[in-house]
Amino acid sequence: MKQTVLAALFFNISILGFSQTAEQSKIIDSYIKNVIQINEIPGMAVGIVKNDKVTFQQYYGRENLESDKKVDSKSMFRVYSNTKLIANVGLFKLVEEGKLSVDDKISKYIENLPKDWQNIQVKNLLSHSSGLPDMADIKDFAEKATHNEVIDRLSKEKIEFEAGDHYRYNQTNYLLIMMIIEEITGKTFEEYILENQFSDSRNQVVFSSNSVEKIPNRVGKYNYNPEKRQYEKLMTIDGVRSHSANGLAITLPAFLQWSIHFSKNDFLKPETKKMMWKPFNYKNNDWEFAHGWEITDSNNIRSYGFSGGNVSAYSIFPDNNMAIVVMYNGNKGFPVMYQMVNHIAGIIDKKLMNPYMLAEEITIAEPFAHPNLKKEVYGYRIENDKVIFSYQYPENSNTEFIKNVSVAGAFNSWNMNDVSYQLTLKKNNVFEVAVPKSQFEKGKTYGFKFVMNKSGWLTIPYNTANTDGTPDNNFALKID
């Protein structure tokens, strides 16, 4: 696979592990500006906390497309499902105080639940293993529907699976978490959260799940319509029922200050955080998810976080005493928040860079940066009696944490662990393996993909000429 121009754009400012904070900040700022340019992002705020101090805090672009008002320290970005992290901390504060156990049945705190909801436990809500019908799938709620009216409507839908069976992301879980918090504290969810987590920044946060409500300094969200080739402002109106799941809008300074408090154990004791971050044991899958937090491992370094609305991400690296906040208001292409967190973390410390995510960032951004690239055959070439599978990792980038690259396809039952198809590193970051041509039937088309570190299936470049035409969009190999 040939090296693209985009890789140079990203990697000439990338993962060299600079030691001076000023130099890091310059590199991070340049990287962010490239991301904004490539993805045509209207406005963004990015912050970093290291050793309980803000080391990076920058603002870019406009709050909304209807005016020229610039993003600044007063701009409140709606963080959507990152609100769940705030709700998680609030709930575990009650656990820490002995007012609640994650093993409690939710019926202990919420009256008149449907019969088949009665035995669901608090931990099933946090781990998205409740099996409850998702209120996000129901479109006939009134804006001001009460919590009980929402539950009554949902009771007409079937339970999807037995509680604890597996992971299925679900907004109903956080309506119930809100109701439990309110029952125990005797306060509204919003009052409880503001008093306990934002006492020093109340004027920098607001709860509202109404996208069209006019709120001073709140940043609007935009979805890109590829057919019309323009942004369209989000007009969704949820009610108070969604406040604990997606309703928080917050300034970057307030989010960073929240992160510092969280890191310094001002909200929760270390043992409580350890309990919250413990992976949930699902009955029928090995999905790794904590009690309300995503778990990410990069080169054996663990981080915790979440994302929201495809426009925000928060990630904390406890062992590095570092956290990263990314918030923006829309992007033309594939959501970039996870790739940005990964890339920024890798600039600060190369050991935090996930090479798979970095490769995906380049591939996914390519059609927006260079939409007119000529289609070419990628992934293999034929030399004499050999088929040589070839994967190009971006040149001048660090391959230290690439443990292996393999090729899997219809020719080996999509087995990423097949030793005959393990690639070896050549010069210029090229990984290759030669396989006898006789192993492939003439005239037959084989779909295949490359896999990094035995888990990351690599997206093929958009300008690949040899695709198999399936929804999975694989490379295609054919021996004439």
Coordinates of C-alpha atoms in Angstrom, one line a residue:
M1 CA 0.0 0.0 0.0
K2 CA 1.4 3.4 -1.0
Q3 CA 2.1 6.1 1.4
T4 CA -0.4 9.0 1.2
V5 CA 0.1 12.7 1.4
L6 CA -2.2 12.8 4.4
A7 CA 0.1 10.7 6.5
A8 CA 2.8 13.3 6.1
L9 CA 0.4 16.0 7.1
F10 CA -0.3 14.2 10.4
F11 CA 3.0 12.5 11.2
N12 CA 5.4 15.4 10.6
I13 CA 4.0 16.8 13.9
S14 CA 3.6 13.6 15.7
I15 CA 4.8 10.9 18.0
L16 CA 8.4 11.8 18.9
G17 CA 7.7 11.9 22.7
F18 CA 8.8 15.5 23.3
S19 CA 9.7 16.3 26.8
Q20 CA 9.1 20.1 26.9
T21 CA 5.5 21.1 27.5
A22 CA 5.8 24.2 25.4
E23 CA 7.0 22.1 22.4
Q24 CA 4.3 19.5 23.0
S25 CA 1.6 22.2 23.1
K26 CA 2.8 23.6 19.8
I27 CA 2.7 20.2 18.2
I28 CA -0.7 19.4 19.6
D29 CA -2.1 22.8 18.4
S30 CA -0.8 22.2 14.9
Y31 CA -2.3 18.7 14.9
I32 CA -5.7 20.0 16.0
K33 CA -5.7 22.6 13.3
N34 CA -5.0 20.0 10.7
V35 CA -7.9 17.8 12.0
I36 CA -10.3 20.8 11.9
Q37 CA -9.2 21.7 8.4
I38 CA -9.5 18.2 7.0
N39 CA -12.9 17.5 8.7
E40 CA -14.3 21.0 8.3
I41 CA -15.2 21.3 11.9
P42 CA -17.0 24.6 12.7
G43 CA -15.8 24.9 16.4
M44 CA -13.8 23.0 18.9
A45 CA -12.3 23.2 22.4
V46 CA -9.5 20.9 23.6
G47 CA -7.9 20.7 27.1
I48 CA -5.4 18.6 28.9
V49 CA -4.8 18.1 32.6
K50 CA -1.4 16.7 33.7
N51 CA -0.5 16.2 37.4
D52 CA -3.6 18.0 38.4
K53 CA -2.8 21.1 36.5
V54 CA -4.2 22.4 33.2
T55 CA -1.3 22.2 30.6
F56 CA -3.2 22.8 27.4
Q57 CA -6.4 24.8 26.8
Q58 CA -7.3 26.0 23.3
Y59 CA -10.3 27.2 21.4
Y60 CA -11.0 27.1 17.7
G61 CA -13.6 28.3 15.3
R62 CA -17.2 29.4 15.8
E63 CA -19.9 28.4 18.4
N64 CA -22.5 28.1 15.6
L65 CA -22.9 28.6 11.9
E66 CA -25.6 31.3 12.3
S67 CA -23.1 33.9 13.7
D68 CA -19.4 34.7 13.8
K69 CA -19.2 34.3 17.6
K70 CA -15.9 32.6 18.4
V71 CA -15.5 29.6 20.7
D72 CA -14.0 30.8 24.0
S73 CA -13.8 29.9 27.7
K74 CA -17.4 30.8 28.1
S75 CA -18.7 28.5 25.3
M76 CA -20.7 25.6 26.7
F77 CA -20.5 22.5 24.6
R78 CA -23.2 19.9 25.0
V79 CA -21.3 16.7 25.8
Y80 CA -24.2 14.3 25.2
S81 CA -23.4 10.8 26.6
N82 CA -20.4 12.1 28.5
T83 CA -23.1 13.3 30.9
K84 CA -23.3 9.7 32.0
L85 CA -19.9 9.9 33.6
I86 CA -21.2 12.7 35.8
A87 CA -24.2 10.6 36.7
N88 CA -21.9 7.6 37.4
V89 CA -19.8 9.7 39.9
G90 CA -23.0 10.9 41.5
L91 CA -24.4 7.4 41.9
F92 CA -21.1 6.0 43.3
K93 CA -21.0 8.8 45.8
L94 CA -24.2 7.3 47.3
V95 CA -22.6 3.9 47.2
E96 CA -19.6 5.3 49.1
E97 CA -21.9 6.8 51.7
G98 CA -23.6 3.4 52.2
K99 CA -27.0 4.6 50.9
L100 CA -26.9 2.3 47.9
S101 CA -25.3 -1.0 46.7
V102 CA -24.8 -1.8 43.0
D103 CA -26.2 -5.3 43.9
D104 CA -29.5 -3.8 45.0
K105 CA -32.6 -4.4 42.9
I106 CA -33.8 -1.2 41.3
S107 CA -37.3 -2.0 42.7
K108 CA -35.9 -1.1 46.1
Y109 CA -35.9 2.5 45.1
I110 CA -38.4 2.8 42.3
E111 CA -42.1 1.9 42.9
N112 CA -44.6 0.4 40.5
L113 CA -42.1 -1.0 38.0
P114 CA -43.3 -3.5 35.4
K115 CA -43.2 -7.1 36.8
D116 CA -40.3 -8.2 34.5
W117 CA -38.2 -5.2 35.5
Q118 CA -38.3 -6.0 39.2
N119 CA -35.2 -8.1 39.5
I120 CA -32.9 -5.9 37.5
Q121 CA -30.0 -4.6 39.6
V122 CA -28.3 -1.3 39.8
K123 CA -25.1 -2.7 38.3
N124 CA -27.1 -3.8 35.2
L125 CA -28.0 -0.2 34.6
L126 CA -24.4 0.9 34.9
S127 CA -23.1 -1.9 32.7
H128 CA -25.8 -1.6 30.0
S129 CA -26.8 -5.2 30.7
S130 CA -30.3 -4.5 31.8
G131 CA -32.0 -5.8 28.6
L132 CA -34.6 -3.0 29.0
P133 CA -36.3 -1.5 25.9
D134 CA -34.4 1.6 24.9
M135 CA -36.3 4.9 25.3
A136 CA -34.2 6.3 22.4
D137 CA -36.0 3.9 20.1
I138 CA -39.5 5.3 21.0
K139 CA -40.5 8.4 19.1
D140 CA -43.9 9.1 20.6
F141 CA -43.0 10.5 24.0
A142 CA -44.3 13.9 24.9
E143 CA -41.6 16.5 25.6
K144 CA -42.8 16.9 29.2
A145 CA -43.6 13.3 29.8
T146 CA -43.0 12.3 33.5
H147 CA -40.7 9.6 34.4
N148 CA -43.6 7.3 35.3
E149 CA -45.3 8.0 31.9
V150 CA -42.0 7.0 30.2
I151 CA -41.8 3.8 32.1
D152 CA -45.5 3.0 31.4
R153 CA -44.9 3.4 27.7
L154 CA -41.8 1.3 27.8
S155 CA -43.6 -1.4 29.7
K156 CA -45.5 -2.2 26.5
E157 CA -42.2 -3.3 24.9
K158 CA -40.5 -6.6 25.4
I159 CA -37.5 -7.2 27.6
E160 CA -34.7 -7.9 25.1
F161 CA -32.6 -10.3 27.2
E162 CA -32.0 -11.5 30.7
A163 CA -30.3 -9.0 32.9
G164 CA -26.5 -9.4 33.0
D165 CA -26.4 -11.5 29.8
H166 CA -24.5 -9.1 27.6
Y167 CA -23.8 -5.4 26.7
R168 CA -26.4 -3.3 24.8
Y169 CA -26.1 0.5 25.1
N170 CA -29.3 1.8 26.4
Q171 CA -30.6 5.3 27.4
T172 CA -33.4 3.9 29.6
N173 CA -30.7 2.8 32.1
Y174 CA -29.9 6.4 32.9
L175 CA -33.5 7.5 33.4
L176 CA -33.6 4.9 36.1
I177 CA -30.3 6.0 37.6
M178 CA -31.6 9.5 37.7
M179 CA -34.8 8.3 39.5
I180 CA -32.7 6.3 42.0
I181 CA -30.5 9.3 42.8
E182 CA -33.6 11.5 43.3
E183 CA -35.3 9.0 45.5
I184 CA -32.3 8.6 47.8
T185 CA -31.3 12.3 48.0
G186 CA -34.7 13.9 47.9
K187 CA -33.3 16.4 45.4
T188 CA -33.7 16.7 41.6
F189 CA -30.9 15.1 39.7
E190 CA -29.7 18.5 38.5
E191 CA -29.5 20.0 42.0
Y192 CA -27.7 17.0 43.4
I193 CA -25.0 17.0 40.6
L194 CA -24.5 20.8 40.7
E195 CA -24.1 20.9 44.5
N196 CA -21.7 17.9 44.6
Q197 CA -19.6 18.3 41.4
F198 CA -19.9 21.8 40.2
S199 CA -20.2 24.0 43.3
D200 CA -17.3 26.2 42.1
S201 CA -18.5 26.5 38.5
R202 CA -22.3 26.5 38.5
N203 CA -22.5 29.3 36.0
Q204 CA -20.5 27.3 33.5
V205 CA -22.8 24.3 33.2
V206 CA -26.4 23.8 32.3
F207 CA -28.7 20.8 31.9
S208 CA -31.0 20.7 28.9
S209 CA -31.8 18.0 26.4
N210 CA -33.7 20.4 24.2
S211 CA -31.5 21.2 21.2
V212 CA -33.5 24.2 20.1
E213 CA -33.8 25.9 23.5
K214 CA -32.0 29.2 23.4
I215 CA -29.3 29.1 26.1
P216 CA -26.6 31.9 26.2
N217 CA -23.2 30.6 25.2
R218 CA -24.4 27.1 24.5
V219 CA -22.8 25.7 21.3
G220 CA -25.1 24.2 18.7
K221 CA -24.5 20.8 17.2
Y222 CA -24.5 20.2 13.4
N223 CA -24.9 17.0 11.4
Y224 CA -23.4 17.0 7.9
N225 CA -25.8 16.1 5.1
P226 CA -23.6 14.5 2.3
E227 CA -26.4 14.7 -0.3
K228 CA -27.0 18.4 0.2
R229 CA -23.3 18.9 1.0
Q230 CA -24.0 21.2 4.0
Y231 CA -24.4 21.2 7.7
E232 CA -27.8 20.9 9.3
K233 CA -28.4 22.0 12.9
L234 CA -29.6 19.3 15.3
M235 CA -33.2 20.0 16.2
T236 CA -33.9 17.1 18.6
I237 CA -36.1 17.8 21.6
D238 CA -35.9 15.3 24.5
G239 CA -37.2 16.0 27.9
V240 CA -36.0 16.1 31.4
R241 CA -36.0 12.3 31.2
S242 CA -32.7 12.5 29.2
H243 CA -30.8 14.9 31.4
S244 CA -28.7 12.2 33.1
A245 CA -28.0 10.6 29.8
N246 CA -27.2 13.4 27.4
G247 CA -28.2 16.8 28.9
L248 CA -25.0 18.4 30.2
A249 CA -23.5 21.5 28.4
I250 CA -20.3 22.6 30.0
T251 CA -17.4 25.0 29.4
L252 CA -13.9 23.7 28.9
P253 CA -12.5 25.3 32.1
A254 CA -15.4 23.7 34.1
F255 CA -14.8 20.3 32.6
L256 CA -11.0 20.5 33.2
Q257 CA -11.7 21.6 36.8
W258 CA -14.1 18.7 37.3
S259 CA -11.4 16.4 36.0
I260 CA -8.9 17.8 38.5
H261 CA -11.3 17.3 41.4
F262 CA -12.0 13.8 40.2
S263 CA -8.3 12.9 39.9
K264 CA -7.6 14.4 43.4
N265 CA -10.4 12.2 44.9
D266 CA -12.5 15.2 45.9
F267 CA -15.6 13.4 44.6
L268 CA -14.8 9.8 45.3
K269 CA -12.3 7.8 47.4
P270 CA -9.7 5.8 45.5
E271 CA -11.4 2.5 46.5
T272 CA -14.7 3.7 45.2
K273 CA -13.2 4.6 41.9
K274 CA -11.6 1.2 41.7
M275 CA -15.0 -0.4 42.3
M276 CA -16.6 1.8 39.6
W277 CA -13.8 1.0 37.1
K278 CA -14.0 -2.8 37.7
P279 CA -15.0 -4.6 34.5
F280 CA -18.5 -6.0 34.6
N281 CA -18.7 -9.8 34.2
Y282 CA -21.2 -10.4 31.4
K283 CA -22.7 -13.9 31.3
N284 CA -22.5 -14.4 27.5
N285 CA -19.8 -12.3 26.1
D286 CA -16.3 -11.0 26.9
W287 CA -17.0 -7.3 26.3
E288 CA -14.8 -5.2 28.6
F289 CA -16.8 -2.4 30.1
A290 CA -16.7 -1.0 33.6
H291 CA -19.6 0.3 35.7
G292 CA -20.5 3.2 33.3
W293 CA -17.1 3.7 31.8
E294 CA -15.3 2.5 28.7
I295 CA -12.0 0.8 29.2
T296 CA -9.2 1.3 26.8
D297 CA -5.8 -0.4 26.8
S298 CA -3.0 1.2 24.8
N299 CA 0.3 -0.8 25.0
N300 CA -0.7 -2.2 28.4
I301 CA -1.6 1.2 29.8
R302 CA -5.2 1.4 30.9
S303 CA -7.5 4.5 30.5
Y304 CA -11.1 5.1 31.2
G305 CA -13.6 7.4 29.6
F306 CA -16.6 7.9 27.3
S307 CA -17.8 9.8 24.3
G308 CA -20.9 11.7 23.5
G309 CA -23.0 12.5 20.4
N310 CA -19.9 11.9 18.2
V311 CA -18.8 15.4 19.2
S312 CA -17.1 14.9 22.6
A313 CA -14.7 12.6 24.4
Y314 CA -13.2 12.4 27.9
S315 CA -10.3 10.1 28.8
I316 CA -8.4 9.7 32.0
F317 CA -5.1 7.9 32.3
P318 CA -4.8 7.2 36.1
D319 CA -1.3 5.8 36.0
N320 CA -0.1 8.9 34.1
N321 CA -2.1 11.4 36.1
M322 CA -3.4 12.8 32.9
A323 CA -6.8 13.5 31.3
I324 CA -7.9 14.8 27.8
V325 CA -11.1 16.6 26.9
V326 CA -12.2 17.1 23.3
M327 CA -15.4 18.9 22.4
Y328 CA -16.6 20.1 19.0
N329 CA -19.9 20.9 17.2
G330 CA -19.9 18.8 14.1
N331 CA -17.6 17.2 11.5
K332 CA -17.9 16.5 7.8
G333 CA -16.6 12.9 7.9
F334 CA -16.2 10.1 10.4
P335 CA -16.3 11.1 14.1
V336 CA -12.8 12.1 15.2
M337 CA -13.0 12.3 19.0
Y338 CA -11.4 8.9 19.8
Q339 CA -8.6 9.3 17.2
M340 CA -7.9 12.8 18.6
V341 CA -7.6 11.6 22.2
N342 CA -5.3 8.8 21.1
H343 CA -3.1 11.0 18.9
I344 CA -2.8 13.8 21.5
A345 CA -2.0 11.2 24.2
G346 CA 0.7 9.8 22.0
I347 CA 2.3 13.2 21.4
I348 CA 2.6 13.6 25.2
D349 CA 3.9 10.1 25.7
K350 CA 4.5 7.7 22.8
K351 CA 3.6 4.7 25.0
L352 CA 0.0 6.0 25.1
M353 CA -0.3 5.9 21.3
N354 CA -2.4 3.0 20.0
P355 CA -0.9 2.2 16.5
Y356 CA -4.1 0.7 15.2
M357 CA -6.1 3.8 16.0
L358 CA -3.4 6.0 14.4
A359 CA -3.6 4.0 11.2
E360 CA -7.4 4.2 11.2
E361 CA -7.2 8.0 11.7
I362 CA -5.2 8.3 8.5
T363 CA -7.3 6.0 6.4
I364 CA -10.6 7.4 7.5
A365 CA -9.6 11.0 7.0
E366 CA -8.1 10.4 3.5
P367 CA -11.3 10.9 1.4
F368 CA -11.9 14.3 3.0
A369 CA -8.4 15.5 2.7
H370 CA -7.8 14.1 -0.8
P371 CA -11.1 13.2 -2.4
N372 CA -9.8 12.8 -5.9
L373 CA -7.0 10.2 -5.5
K374 CA -6.7 7.7 -8.4
K375 CA -8.1 4.3 -7.6
E376 CA -5.3 1.7 -7.3
V377 CA -4.8 -2.0 -6.4
Y378 CA -3.8 -2.3 -2.8
G379 CA -2.9 -5.1 -0.4
Y380 CA -1.1 -7.6 -2.6
R381 CA 1.0 -8.1 -5.7
I382 CA 2.0 -11.2 -7.6
E383 CA 5.7 -12.1 -8.2
N384 CA 6.4 -15.3 -10.1
D385 CA 4.8 -18.1 -8.1
K386 CA 4.1 -16.0 -5.0
V387 CA 1.3 -13.8 -3.7
I388 CA 2.9 -11.1 -1.6
F389 CA 0.5 -9.5 0.9
S390 CA 1.8 -6.0 1.8
Y391 CA 0.6 -3.5 4.3
Q392 CA 2.2 0.0 4.5
Y393 CA 2.1 1.6 8.0
P394 CA 2.8 5.4 7.7
E395 CA 6.5 6.1 7.2
N396 CA 8.5 7.9 9.9
S397 CA 6.0 6.7 12.5
N398 CA 6.7 4.5 15.5
T399 CA 6.2 0.8 14.9
E400 CA 7.5 -0.2 18.4
F401 CA 4.0 -1.1 19.7
I402 CA 2.9 -3.0 16.6
K403 CA 3.2 -6.6 18.0
N404 CA 2.0 -8.2 14.8
V405 CA 0.2 -7.7 11.5
S406 CA -1.6 -10.5 9.8
V407 CA -3.9 -11.0 6.8
A408 CA -7.1 -12.9 7.1
G409 CA -9.6 -13.7 4.4
A410 CA -11.8 -16.2 2.7
F411 CA -8.7 -18.2 1.9
N412 CA -7.9 -19.0 5.6
S413 CA -11.4 -18.9 7.1
W414 CA -10.7 -15.3 8.3
N415 CA -8.3 -16.7 10.9
M416 CA -6.2 -13.8 12.1
N417 CA -4.0 -16.2 14.1
D418 CA -3.0 -18.3 11.0
V419 CA 0.8 -18.3 11.3
S420 CA 1.2 -18.8 7.5
Y421 CA -0.3 -15.3 7.1
Q422 CA 1.7 -13.4 9.6
L423 CA 3.5 -10.4 8.1
T424 CA 7.0 -9.4 9.0
L425 CA 8.4 -5.8 9.1
K426 CA 10.5 -4.7 6.1
K427 CA 12.1 -1.3 5.5
N428 CA 10.1 1.9 5.4
N429 CA 7.4 0.5 7.7
V430 CA 6.2 -2.1 5.2
F431 CA 4.9 -5.4 6.5
E432 CA 4.8 -8.3 4.1
V433 CA 4.3 -12.1 3.8
A434 CA 4.8 -14.3 0.7
V435 CA 2.4 -17.1 0.1
P436 CA 2.5 -19.8 -2.7
K437 CA 0.2 -18.8 -5.5
S438 CA -0.9 -22.4 -5.7
Q439 CA -2.9 -21.9 -2.5
F440 CA -5.5 -19.9 -4.4
E441 CA -7.9 -21.2 -7.0
K442 CA -7.7 -19.5 -10.4
G443 CA -10.6 -17.2 -11.3
K444 CA -12.0 -17.2 -7.7
T445 CA -12.3 -13.9 -5.8
Y446 CA -11.2 -13.9 -2.2
G447 CA -12.1 -11.1 0.3
F448 CA -9.4 -10.2 2.8
K449 CA -8.3 -7.6 5.3
F450 CA -5.3 -6.8 7.5
V451 CA -5.4 -7.2 11.2
M452 CA -3.1 -5.3 13.7
N453 CA -2.3 -6.7 17.1
K454 CA -4.8 -9.6 16.8
S455 CA -7.8 -7.4 17.3
G456 CA -7.8 -4.3 15.0
W457 CA -9.3 -5.0 11.6
L458 CA -7.9 -2.2 9.4
T459 CA -10.1 -0.2 7.2
I460 CA -9.2 -0.3 3.5
P461 CA -8.3 3.0 1.7
Y462 CA -11.3 4.6 0.0
N463 CA -9.5 4.7 -3.3
T464 CA -8.9 0.9 -3.4
A465 CA -9.7 -0.5 -6.8
N466 CA -9.8 -4.1 -5.7
T467 CA -12.8 -4.4 -3.4
D468 CA -15.2 -7.3 -3.0
G469 CA -18.4 -5.4 -3.2
T470 CA -19.7 -6.7 0.1
P471 CA -21.0 -4.5 3.0
D472 CA -17.8 -5.2 4.9
N473 CA -15.8 -3.6 2.1
N474 CA -12.9 -6.0 2.0
F475 CA -9.9 -6.1 -0.3
A476 CA -10.4 -8.5 -3.2
L477 CA -7.8 -11.0 -4.4
K478 CA -8.2 -12.8 -7.7
I479 CA -5.7 -15.0 -9.5
D480 CA -6.2 -15.0 -13.3

